[in-house]
Coordinates of C-alpha atoms and ligand atoms in Angstrom, one line a residue:
X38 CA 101.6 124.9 96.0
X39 CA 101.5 122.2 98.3
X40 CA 103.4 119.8 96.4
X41 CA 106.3 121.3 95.0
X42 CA 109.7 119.4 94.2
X43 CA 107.5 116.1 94.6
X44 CA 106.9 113.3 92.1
X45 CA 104.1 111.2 92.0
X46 CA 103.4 107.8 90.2
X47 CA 100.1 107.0 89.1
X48 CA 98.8 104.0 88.3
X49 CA 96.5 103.9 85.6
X50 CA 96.9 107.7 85.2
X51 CA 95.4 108.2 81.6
X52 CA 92.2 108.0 81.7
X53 CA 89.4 108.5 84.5
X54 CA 89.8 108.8 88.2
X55 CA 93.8 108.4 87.6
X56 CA 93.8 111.2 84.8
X57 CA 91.9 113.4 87.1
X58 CA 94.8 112.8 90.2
X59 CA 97.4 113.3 88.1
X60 CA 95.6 116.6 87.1
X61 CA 95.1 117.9 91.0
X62 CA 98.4 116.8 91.8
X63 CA 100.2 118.4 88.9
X64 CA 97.9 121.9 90.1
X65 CA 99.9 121.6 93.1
X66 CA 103.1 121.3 91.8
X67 CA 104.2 118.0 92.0
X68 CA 106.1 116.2 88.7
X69 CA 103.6 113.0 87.8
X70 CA 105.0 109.5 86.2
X71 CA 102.1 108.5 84.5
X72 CA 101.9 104.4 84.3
X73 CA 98.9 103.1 81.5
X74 CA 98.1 99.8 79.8
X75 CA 98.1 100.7 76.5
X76 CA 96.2 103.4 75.5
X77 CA 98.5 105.2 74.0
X78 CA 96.3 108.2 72.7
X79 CA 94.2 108.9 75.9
X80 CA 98.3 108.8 77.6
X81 CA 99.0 111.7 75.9
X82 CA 96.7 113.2 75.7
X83 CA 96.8 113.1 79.9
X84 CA 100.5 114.2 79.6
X85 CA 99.8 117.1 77.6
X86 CA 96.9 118.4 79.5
X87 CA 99.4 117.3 82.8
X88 CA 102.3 119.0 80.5
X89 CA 100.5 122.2 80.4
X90 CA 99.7 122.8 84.4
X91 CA 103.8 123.7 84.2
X92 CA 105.4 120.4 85.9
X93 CA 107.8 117.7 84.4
X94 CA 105.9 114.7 83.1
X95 CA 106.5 111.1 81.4
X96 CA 104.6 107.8 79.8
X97 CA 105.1 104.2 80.9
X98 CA 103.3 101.6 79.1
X99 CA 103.3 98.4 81.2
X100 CA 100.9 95.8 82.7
X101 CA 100.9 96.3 86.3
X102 CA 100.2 92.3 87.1
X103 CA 103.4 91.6 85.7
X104 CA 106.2 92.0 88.4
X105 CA 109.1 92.0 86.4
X106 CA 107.4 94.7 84.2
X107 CA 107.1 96.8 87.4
X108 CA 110.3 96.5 88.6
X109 CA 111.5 97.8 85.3
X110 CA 108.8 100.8 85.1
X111 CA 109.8 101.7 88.9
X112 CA 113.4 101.6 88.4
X113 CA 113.3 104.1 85.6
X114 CA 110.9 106.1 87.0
X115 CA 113.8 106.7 89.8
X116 CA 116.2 107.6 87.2
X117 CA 114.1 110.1 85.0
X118 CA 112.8 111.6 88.5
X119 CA 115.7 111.3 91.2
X120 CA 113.4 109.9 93.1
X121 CA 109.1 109.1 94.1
X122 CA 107.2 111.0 96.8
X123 CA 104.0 109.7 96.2
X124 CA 102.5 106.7 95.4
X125 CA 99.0 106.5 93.9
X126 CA 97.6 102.6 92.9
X127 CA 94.9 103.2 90.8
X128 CA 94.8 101.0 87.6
X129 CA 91.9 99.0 88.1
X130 CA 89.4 96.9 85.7
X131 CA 86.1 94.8 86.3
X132 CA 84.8 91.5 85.0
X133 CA 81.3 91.5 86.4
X134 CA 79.1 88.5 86.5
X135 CA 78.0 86.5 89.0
X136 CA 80.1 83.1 90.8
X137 CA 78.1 81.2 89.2
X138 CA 79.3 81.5 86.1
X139 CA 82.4 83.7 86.7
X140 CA 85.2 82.3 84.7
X141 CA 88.5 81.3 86.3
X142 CA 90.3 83.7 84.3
X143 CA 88.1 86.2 84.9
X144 CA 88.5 86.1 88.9
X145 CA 92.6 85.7 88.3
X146 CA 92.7 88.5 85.9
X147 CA 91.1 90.9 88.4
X148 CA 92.6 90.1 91.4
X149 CA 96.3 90.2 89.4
X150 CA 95.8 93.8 88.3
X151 CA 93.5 95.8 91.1
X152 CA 95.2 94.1 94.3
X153 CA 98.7 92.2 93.2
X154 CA 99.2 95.4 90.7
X155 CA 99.4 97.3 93.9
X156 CA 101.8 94.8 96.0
X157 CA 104.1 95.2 93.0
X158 CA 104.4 99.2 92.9
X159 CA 104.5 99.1 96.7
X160 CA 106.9 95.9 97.0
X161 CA 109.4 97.9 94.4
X162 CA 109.3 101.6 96.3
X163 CA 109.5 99.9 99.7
X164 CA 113.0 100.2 100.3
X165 CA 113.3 103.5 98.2
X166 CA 110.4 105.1 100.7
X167 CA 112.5 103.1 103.7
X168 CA 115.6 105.2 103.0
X169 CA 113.9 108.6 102.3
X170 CA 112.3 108.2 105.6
X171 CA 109.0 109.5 103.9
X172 CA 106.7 108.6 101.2
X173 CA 103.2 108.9 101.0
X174 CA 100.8 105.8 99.3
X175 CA 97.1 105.8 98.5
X176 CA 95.4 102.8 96.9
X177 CA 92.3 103.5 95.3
X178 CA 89.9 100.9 96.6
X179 CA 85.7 100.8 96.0
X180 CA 83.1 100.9 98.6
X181 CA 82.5 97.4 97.3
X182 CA 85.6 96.2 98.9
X183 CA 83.8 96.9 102.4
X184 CA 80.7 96.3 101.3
X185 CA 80.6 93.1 99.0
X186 CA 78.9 93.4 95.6
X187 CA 76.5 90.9 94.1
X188 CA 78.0 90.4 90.6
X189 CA 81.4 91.6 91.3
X190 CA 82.8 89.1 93.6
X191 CA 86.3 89.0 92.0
X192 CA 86.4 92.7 92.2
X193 CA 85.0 93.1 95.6
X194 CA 87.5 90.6 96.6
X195 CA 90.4 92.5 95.7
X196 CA 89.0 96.0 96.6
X197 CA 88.8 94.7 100.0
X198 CA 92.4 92.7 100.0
X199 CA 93.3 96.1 99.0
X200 CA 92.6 97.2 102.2
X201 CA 94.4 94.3 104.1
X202 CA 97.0 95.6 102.0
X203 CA 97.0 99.1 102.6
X204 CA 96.3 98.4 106.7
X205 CA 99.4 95.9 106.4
X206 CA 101.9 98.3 104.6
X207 CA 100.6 101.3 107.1
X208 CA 101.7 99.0 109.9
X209 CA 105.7 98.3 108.5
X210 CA 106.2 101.9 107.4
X211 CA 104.7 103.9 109.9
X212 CA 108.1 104.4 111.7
X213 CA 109.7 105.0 109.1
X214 CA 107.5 108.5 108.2
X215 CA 105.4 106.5 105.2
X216 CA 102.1 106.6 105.3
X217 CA 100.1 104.3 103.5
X218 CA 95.8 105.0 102.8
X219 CA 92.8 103.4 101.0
X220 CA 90.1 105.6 99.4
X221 CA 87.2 103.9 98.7
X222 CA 85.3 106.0 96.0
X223 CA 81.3 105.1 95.3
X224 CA 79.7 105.6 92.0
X225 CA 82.2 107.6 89.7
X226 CA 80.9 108.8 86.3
X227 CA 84.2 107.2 84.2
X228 CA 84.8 104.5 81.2
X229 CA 84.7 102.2 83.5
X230 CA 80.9 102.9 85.0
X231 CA 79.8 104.1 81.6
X232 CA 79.6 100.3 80.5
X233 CA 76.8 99.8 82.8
X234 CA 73.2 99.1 81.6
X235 CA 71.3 101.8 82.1
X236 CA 68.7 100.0 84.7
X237 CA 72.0 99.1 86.6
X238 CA 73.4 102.6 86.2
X239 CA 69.3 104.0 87.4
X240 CA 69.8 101.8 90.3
X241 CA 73.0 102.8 91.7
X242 CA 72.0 106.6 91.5
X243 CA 69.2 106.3 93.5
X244 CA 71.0 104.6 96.3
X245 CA 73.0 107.6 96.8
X246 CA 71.9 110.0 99.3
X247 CA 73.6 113.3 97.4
X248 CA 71.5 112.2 94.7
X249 CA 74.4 112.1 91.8
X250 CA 76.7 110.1 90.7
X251 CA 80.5 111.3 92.0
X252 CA 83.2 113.0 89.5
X253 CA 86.9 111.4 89.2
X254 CA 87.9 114.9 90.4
X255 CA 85.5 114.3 93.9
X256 CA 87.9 111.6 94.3
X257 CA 91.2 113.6 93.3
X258 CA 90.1 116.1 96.1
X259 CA 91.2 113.2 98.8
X260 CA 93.9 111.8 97.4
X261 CA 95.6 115.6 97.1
X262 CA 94.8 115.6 100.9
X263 CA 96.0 112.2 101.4
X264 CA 99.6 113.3 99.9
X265 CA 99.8 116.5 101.3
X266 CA 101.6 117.6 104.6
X267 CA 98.1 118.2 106.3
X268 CA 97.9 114.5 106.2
X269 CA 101.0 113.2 108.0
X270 CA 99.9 111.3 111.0
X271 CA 96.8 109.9 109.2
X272 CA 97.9 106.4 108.2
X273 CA 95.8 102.8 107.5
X274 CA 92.9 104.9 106.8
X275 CA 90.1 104.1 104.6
X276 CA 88.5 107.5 103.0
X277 CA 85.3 106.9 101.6
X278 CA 84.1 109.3 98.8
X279 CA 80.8 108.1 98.0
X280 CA 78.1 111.2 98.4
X281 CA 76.5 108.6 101.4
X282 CA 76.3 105.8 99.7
X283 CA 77.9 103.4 102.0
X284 CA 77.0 104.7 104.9
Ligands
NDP2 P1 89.1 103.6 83.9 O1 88.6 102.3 83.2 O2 88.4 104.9 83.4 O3 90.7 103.7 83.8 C1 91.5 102.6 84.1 C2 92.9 103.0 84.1 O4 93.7 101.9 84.5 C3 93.4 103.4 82.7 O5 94.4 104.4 82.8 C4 94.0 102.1 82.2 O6 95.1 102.2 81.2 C5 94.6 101.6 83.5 N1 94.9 100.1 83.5 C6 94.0 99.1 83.3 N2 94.6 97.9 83.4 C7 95.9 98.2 83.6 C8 97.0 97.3 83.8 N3 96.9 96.0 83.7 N4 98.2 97.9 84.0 C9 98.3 99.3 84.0 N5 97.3 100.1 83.9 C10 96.1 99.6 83.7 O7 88.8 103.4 85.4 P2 88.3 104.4 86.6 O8 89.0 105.7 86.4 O9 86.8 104.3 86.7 O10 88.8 103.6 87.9 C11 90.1 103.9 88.4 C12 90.2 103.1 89.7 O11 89.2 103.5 90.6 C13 90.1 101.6 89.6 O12 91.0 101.0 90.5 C14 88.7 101.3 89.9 O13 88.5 100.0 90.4 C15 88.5 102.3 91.1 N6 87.1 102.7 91.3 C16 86.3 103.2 90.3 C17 85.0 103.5 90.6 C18 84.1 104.1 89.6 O14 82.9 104.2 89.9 N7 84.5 104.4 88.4 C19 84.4 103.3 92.0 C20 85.3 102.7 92.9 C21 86.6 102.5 92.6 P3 94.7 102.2 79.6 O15 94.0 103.6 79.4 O16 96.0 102.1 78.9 O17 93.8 101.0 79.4

């Protein structure tokens, strides 16, 4: 097992693409912190299934736009674990519509969770990563973040300062042995694409050249790669898992 002795947070780790790392990483040993919103059934349900796989596991409820909230989550994360390995930014949510009538709120509210969520995690392990002279962070980012989405401007916005981000953070820690990666999944069959209309959903599938739609555990594939040894000098890269679609 490829990850043994090593603990990963996970943002957003209940449910979809987040459940389904948490699942790959637990298969290779590694002990998962598993941060959620507030779901607390589909959280333990994750932990059990994460539970079972033979690795320690916990719960943190918290919202990851709030910075104070993070701090907190991080801090006891250290002490329940002795420590975080890996990284994974993953909570995410959309607010779809188009600039012309995209609330304030809405635009705020998504750039506070999918990008500023991520400074937060990253700002509270810097110095923890810093010390331990290793550490290993993957933000999950969209190919709409490189590719610009009509009707998701607030969420192609921050997929894409995601990727500033994840360039940025690559740059500091590379000397210090912390590497720092974006994938950029397509179309993943989750909660979060099942409350598209089906003409949109129709759409999307037939502008992917592997002809389906991808699984959260397509995505869990890379970011198992992405925190494993195999990946050490790959750092500020964007992985796209998308079947073709962005190509
Ligand atoms: P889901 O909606 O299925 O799951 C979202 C997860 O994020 C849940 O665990 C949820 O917790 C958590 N979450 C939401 N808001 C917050 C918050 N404020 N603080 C902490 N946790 C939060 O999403 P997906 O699995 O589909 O997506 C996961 C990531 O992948 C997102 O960043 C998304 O943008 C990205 N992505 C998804 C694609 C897709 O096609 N599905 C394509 C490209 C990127 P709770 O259960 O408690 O609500």
């Amino acid at each position: 097992m490829k990850l043994n002795q090593k603990t990963a947070l996970i943002t957003g780790g209940s449910r979809g693409i987040g459940k389904a790392i948490a699942l790959r990483l637990a298969q290779e040993g590694a002990n998962i912190a598993l941060v959620y919103a507030g779901n607390h059934q589909a959280a333990e349900e994750t932990k059990a299934q994460v539970e079972a796989l033979g690795v320690r596991v916990k719960t943190y409820s918290c919202d990851v736009s709030d910075f104070e909230a993070t701090k907190a989550v991080v801090q006891s994360v250290l002490e329940d674990f002795g420590g975080v390995d890996i990284l994974v930014n993953n909570a995410g949510i959309v607010r779809d519509g188009l600039v012309l009538s995209m609330k304030e709120e809405d635009f705020a509210r998504v750039l506070s969770i999918n990008l500023t969520g991520a400074f937060h995690m990253i700002r509270h392990l810097y110095s923890h990563f810093m010390r331990k002279r290793s550490g290993r962070i993957i933000n999950i980012s969209s190919v709409v973040g490189l590719n610009g989405n009509a009707g998701q401007a607030n969420y192609s916005a921050a997929k894409a300062g995601l990727i500033g981000l994840t360039k940025s953070v690559a740059k500091e820690l590379a000397g210090r042995n912390v590497t720092c990666n974006a994938i950029a999944p397509g179309y993943i069959a989750s909660d979060m694409t099942a409350a598209l209309p089906e003409k949109a959903r129709e759409a999307i599938l037939s502008s992917i050249p592997a002809k389906r739609a991808g699984t959260p555990e397509d995505v869990a594939e890379a970011a198992a790669f992405l925190a494993g040894d195999a990946a050490s000098y790959i750092t500020g890269e964007v992985l796209r898992v998308d079947g073709g679609m962005s190509m």
